[in-house]
Short mmCIF file of C-alpha atoms in Angstrom, two decimals:
data_model
loop_
_atom_site.label_atom_id
_atom_site.label_comp_id
_atom_site.label_asym_id
_atom_site.label_seq_id
_atom_site.Cartn_x
_atom_site.Cartn_y
_atom_site.Cartn_z
CA ASP V 1 16.06 -60.00 10.99
CA VAL V 2 13.53 -61.89 13.04
CA LYS V 3 11.47 -64.22 10.95
CA VAL V 4 8.13 -65.63 12.04
CA THR V 5 6.45 -67.89 9.54
CA GLN V 6 3.00 -69.43 9.53
CA SER V 7 2.15 -72.59 7.65
CA SER V 8 -0.64 -71.17 5.50
CA ARG V 9 -1.84 -67.75 4.40
CA TYR V 10 -5.33 -68.99 3.58
CA LEU V 11 -7.15 -72.05 4.81
CA VAL V 12 -10.68 -73.31 4.26
CA LYS V 13 -12.02 -76.02 6.55
CA ARG V 14 -15.36 -77.64 7.23
CA THR V 15 -17.28 -77.49 10.49
CA GLY V 16 -16.14 -80.23 12.84
CA GLU V 17 -12.71 -80.69 11.30
CA LYS V 18 -9.59 -80.64 13.44
CA VAL V 19 -7.38 -77.78 12.30
CA PHE V 20 -3.68 -77.23 12.93
CA LEU V 21 -2.04 -73.85 12.50
CA GLU V 22 1.73 -73.88 12.70
CA CYS V 23 4.07 -71.08 13.62
CA VAL V 24 7.86 -71.11 13.50
CA GLN V 25 10.32 -68.45 14.62
CA ASP V 26 14.02 -68.42 13.93
CA MET V 27 15.36 -66.12 16.67
CA ASP V 28 15.43 -68.41 19.68
CA HIS V 29 12.65 -66.43 21.34
CA GLU V 30 11.32 -67.66 24.66
CA ASN V 31 7.76 -66.37 24.34
CA MET V 32 5.28 -67.15 21.62
CA PHE V 33 1.69 -66.04 21.18
CA TRP V 34 -1.44 -66.78 19.20
CA TYR V 35 -3.96 -64.04 18.50
CA ARG V 36 -7.08 -63.80 16.47
CA GLN V 37 -8.10 -60.61 14.75
CA ASP V 38 -11.68 -59.74 13.89
CA PRO V 39 -13.17 -56.52 12.52
CA GLY V 40 -14.22 -54.19 15.31
CA LEU V 41 -12.70 -56.41 18.00
CA GLY V 42 -9.02 -55.85 17.34
CA LEU V 43 -6.47 -58.45 18.38
CA ARG V 44 -7.37 -60.89 21.09
CA LEU V 45 -4.95 -63.25 22.76
CA ILE V 46 -5.84 -66.94 22.57
CA TYR V 47 -2.87 -68.66 24.16
CA PHE V 48 0.76 -67.98 24.85
CA SER V 49 3.83 -69.97 25.81
CA TYR V 50 6.91 -68.78 27.69
CA ASP V 51 8.88 -71.99 27.41
CA VAL V 52 8.84 -75.39 25.77
CA LYS V 53 5.87 -77.43 26.95
CA MET V 54 4.57 -74.45 28.92
CA LYS V 55 1.34 -72.73 27.96
CA GLU V 56 -1.07 -70.28 29.44
CA LYS V 57 -4.56 -69.24 28.47
CA GLY V 58 -5.14 -65.83 27.05
CA ASP V 59 -8.41 -63.96 26.86
CA ILE V 60 -10.32 -66.32 24.57
CA PRO V 61 -8.97 -69.89 24.87
CA GLU V 62 -12.30 -71.70 24.49
CA GLY V 63 -12.35 -74.04 21.53
CA TYR V 64 -8.57 -73.93 21.10
CA SER V 65 -5.54 -75.77 22.38
CA VAL V 66 -1.83 -75.33 21.75
CA SER V 67 1.34 -77.34 21.60
CA ARG V 68 4.95 -76.31 22.03
CA GLU V 69 7.25 -79.30 21.77
CA LYS V 70 10.21 -77.32 20.44
CA LYS V 71 11.29 -73.81 21.26
CA GLU V 72 10.93 -72.53 17.72
CA ARG V 73 7.48 -73.98 16.99
CA PHE V 74 4.10 -73.12 18.46
CA SER V 75 0.98 -74.80 17.14
CA LEU V 76 -2.62 -73.73 17.51
CA ILE V 77 -5.21 -76.49 17.35
CA LEU V 78 -8.91 -76.13 16.72
CA GLU V 79 -10.25 -79.39 18.07
CA SER V 80 -13.56 -79.17 16.20
CA ALA V 81 -13.75 -76.13 13.96
CA SER V 82 -16.87 -74.03 14.07
CA THR V 83 -18.03 -71.17 11.86
CA ASN V 84 -17.45 -68.64 14.64
CA GLN V 85 -13.76 -69.48 14.44
CA THR V 86 -13.56 -67.97 10.98
CA SER V 87 -10.95 -65.28 11.50
CA MET V 88 -7.43 -64.04 10.89
CA TYR V 89 -4.94 -65.84 13.13
CA LEU V 90 -1.66 -64.16 13.98
CA CYS V 91 1.35 -65.72 15.63
CA ALA V 92 4.02 -63.66 17.38
CA SER V 93 7.22 -64.19 19.31
CA THR V 94 9.43 -62.15 21.60
CA LEU V 95 12.68 -62.64 23.45
CA ASP V 96 11.32 -61.15 26.66
CA GLY V 97 7.84 -60.20 27.75
CA LEU V 98 8.67 -56.50 27.91
CA TYR V 99 10.12 -56.31 24.43
CA GLU V 100 8.39 -55.92 21.11
CA GLN V 101 6.64 -58.90 19.62
CA TYR V 102 7.37 -59.95 16.07
CA PHE V 103 4.44 -61.16 14.05
CA GLY V 104 3.97 -63.68 11.30
CA PRO V 105 2.03 -62.90 8.11
CA GLY V 106 -1.20 -64.35 9.46
CA THR V 107 -3.50 -67.20 8.43
CA ARG V 108 -6.95 -66.31 7.21
CA LEU V 109 -9.10 -69.26 8.21
CA THR V 110 -12.58 -69.80 6.85
CA VAL V 111 -14.77 -72.48 8.40
CA THR V 112 -17.78 -73.44 6.29
CA ALA A 1 -7.52 -52.04 34.71
CA GLN A 2 -5.13 -51.86 31.81
CA LYS A 3 -6.58 -50.42 28.65
CA VAL A 4 -5.56 -48.78 25.40
CA THR A 5 -7.97 -46.52 23.54
CA GLN A 6 -7.62 -45.39 19.96
CA ALA A 7 -10.61 -43.17 19.52
CA GLN A 8 -10.13 -42.61 15.80
CA THR A 9 -11.51 -45.60 13.95
CA GLU A 10 -10.72 -44.31 10.48
CA ILE A 11 -8.84 -41.32 9.10
CA SER A 12 -8.60 -40.26 5.49
CA VAL A 13 -6.06 -37.71 4.27
CA VAL A 14 -4.63 -36.55 0.99
CA GLU A 15 -1.00 -37.24 0.23
CA LYS A 16 1.47 -34.77 1.77
CA GLU A 17 -0.85 -33.90 4.62
CA ASP A 18 0.36 -34.40 8.17
CA VAL A 19 -1.73 -36.75 10.29
CA THR A 20 -1.74 -37.61 14.00
CA LEU A 21 -3.01 -40.87 15.39
CA ASP A 22 -4.14 -40.70 18.99
CA CYS A 23 -3.48 -43.28 21.69
CA VAL A 24 -4.60 -43.01 25.30
CA TYR A 25 -3.76 -45.69 27.83
CA GLU A 26 -4.74 -46.67 31.34
CA THR A 27 -2.53 -48.53 33.79
CA ARG A 28 -1.89 -48.45 37.51
CA ASP A 29 1.66 -49.62 37.06
CA THR A 30 4.58 -47.23 37.12
CA THR A 31 6.72 -49.40 34.86
CA TYR A 32 5.27 -50.12 31.47
CA TYR A 33 6.09 -50.04 27.79
CA LEU A 34 4.18 -48.60 24.89
CA PHE A 35 4.34 -49.69 21.28
CA TRP A 36 3.09 -48.77 17.87
CA TYR A 37 2.54 -51.31 15.12
CA LYS A 38 1.60 -50.90 11.47
CA GLN A 39 -0.58 -53.43 9.65
CA PRO A 40 -0.54 -52.85 5.90
CA PRO A 41 -3.11 -54.52 3.63
CA SER A 42 -0.86 -57.59 3.37
CA GLY A 43 -1.78 -58.34 6.99
CA GLU A 44 1.52 -58.65 8.83
CA LEU A 45 1.95 -56.42 11.87
CA VAL A 46 5.17 -54.45 11.67
CA PHE A 47 6.79 -53.12 14.81
CA LEU A 48 7.45 -49.36 14.71
CA ILE A 49 8.52 -48.20 18.16
CA ARG A 50 8.83 -49.18 21.82
CA ARG A 51 8.93 -46.60 24.59
CA ASN A 52 9.32 -47.18 28.32
CA SER A 53 7.39 -45.26 30.95
CA PHE A 54 10.46 -43.48 32.29
CA ASP A 55 11.48 -41.96 29.00
CA GLU A 56 9.24 -39.07 27.98
CA GLN A 57 11.48 -37.78 25.26
CA ASN A 58 9.79 -37.44 21.94
CA GLU A 59 11.16 -39.57 19.15
CA ILE A 60 11.56 -38.85 15.48
CA SER A 61 12.34 -41.36 12.77
CA GLY A 62 12.21 -39.90 9.30
CA ARG A 63 8.63 -38.80 8.65
CA TYR A 64 7.40 -40.52 11.82
CA SER A 65 7.36 -38.93 15.25
CA TRP A 66 5.94 -39.93 18.61
CA ASN A 67 4.80 -37.75 21.46
CA PHE A 68 4.65 -39.43 24.87
CA GLN A 69 2.97 -37.49 27.66
CA LYS A 70 2.53 -39.24 30.99
CA SER A 71 0.49 -36.36 32.36
CA THR A 72 -2.27 -37.13 29.88
CA SER A 73 -1.49 -40.86 29.48
CA SER A 74 -1.08 -40.41 25.77
CA PHE A 75 1.34 -41.74 23.20
CA ASN A 76 0.44 -40.09 19.91
CA PHE A 77 1.93 -40.86 16.52
CA THR A 78 2.39 -38.28 13.78
CA ILE A 79 3.17 -38.93 10.15
CA THR A 80 4.54 -35.88 8.37
CA ALA A 81 3.97 -35.45 4.64
CA SER A 82 1.93 -38.63 4.38
CA GLN A 83 2.35 -40.96 1.44
CA VAL A 84 0.08 -43.56 -0.13
CA VAL A 85 2.34 -46.30 1.29
CA ASP A 86 1.39 -45.14 4.78
CA SER A 87 -2.12 -46.50 4.23
CA ALA A 88 -2.56 -49.17 6.88
CA VAL A 89 -4.15 -49.96 10.20
CA TYR A 90 -2.07 -48.65 13.08
CA PHE A 91 -2.19 -50.21 16.53
CA CYS A 92 -1.04 -48.80 19.82
CA ALA A 93 -0.23 -51.33 22.54
CA LEU A 94 0.80 -51.50 26.18
CA VAL A 95 2.66 -54.05 28.28
CA PHE A 96 3.19 -53.55 31.97
CA TYR A 97 5.81 -54.92 34.30
CA GLY A 98 4.19 -57.61 36.35
CA GLY A 99 1.76 -58.46 33.63
CA SER A 100 1.51 -62.05 32.63
CA GLN A 101 4.63 -62.77 30.59
CA GLY A 102 4.38 -59.63 28.56
CA ASN A 103 0.91 -59.82 27.20
CA LEU A 104 0.38 -56.91 24.90
CA ILE A 105 -2.81 -54.97 25.39
CA PHE A 106 -3.83 -53.58 22.04
CA GLY A 107 -6.06 -50.72 21.08
CA LYS A 108 -8.68 -51.41 18.43
CA GLY A 109 -6.57 -49.74 15.75
CA THR A 110 -6.92 -46.72 13.48
CA LYS A 111 -7.31 -47.26 9.77
CA LEU A 112 -5.41 -44.62 7.83
CA SER A 113 -6.16 -44.05 4.16
CA VAL A 114 -3.85 -41.77 2.25
CA LYS A 115 -5.22 -40.75 -1.12
CA PRO A 116 -3.06 -39.53 -3.98
#
């Protein structure tokens, strides 16, 4: 079974803090993704990576950056957290872009 | 433009009722894939099915069935004899060949509540 894990289920941070969200997959998948999910807006793609050290912006990259130093790990960084970044963050991975993505359990981030 | 529409925001049924979740998509591409995901209250999206644009056969898996109709650009999902454990948000999604590294385009989701 594919396993995608995220470092925290719940996180509370203060405005202005630098926040790291970690995602690890154990199936040697090439592609990894970060989404945020908000009520009424569905899932929106923040960034994705199709190879180590490669990254591409999704639909809403502003205020975020990512890092992929190893194939199995994809990190989402909030350089200076703001209250409008309070959300559920979901990581996903897939072997190939046309196959199903496998999702982690999500991190519910609250920025106060 | 590529788009997925799930017109039903919320549906409430009583256990054992059948329920159909609608999904309508838009794409100019001839090669694409459609998916359904389930998101239970725990939050993790669970993959249910993947269907390619050249395969219009309906699929059945236990109490779940999917009806893909290219003529109406729809990929509807039916749960037969619903159970309380089916309560979740269900997402329909699309990825098209030639899209940027397989970015899934999600609908907004349909929240299904199954009451005992």
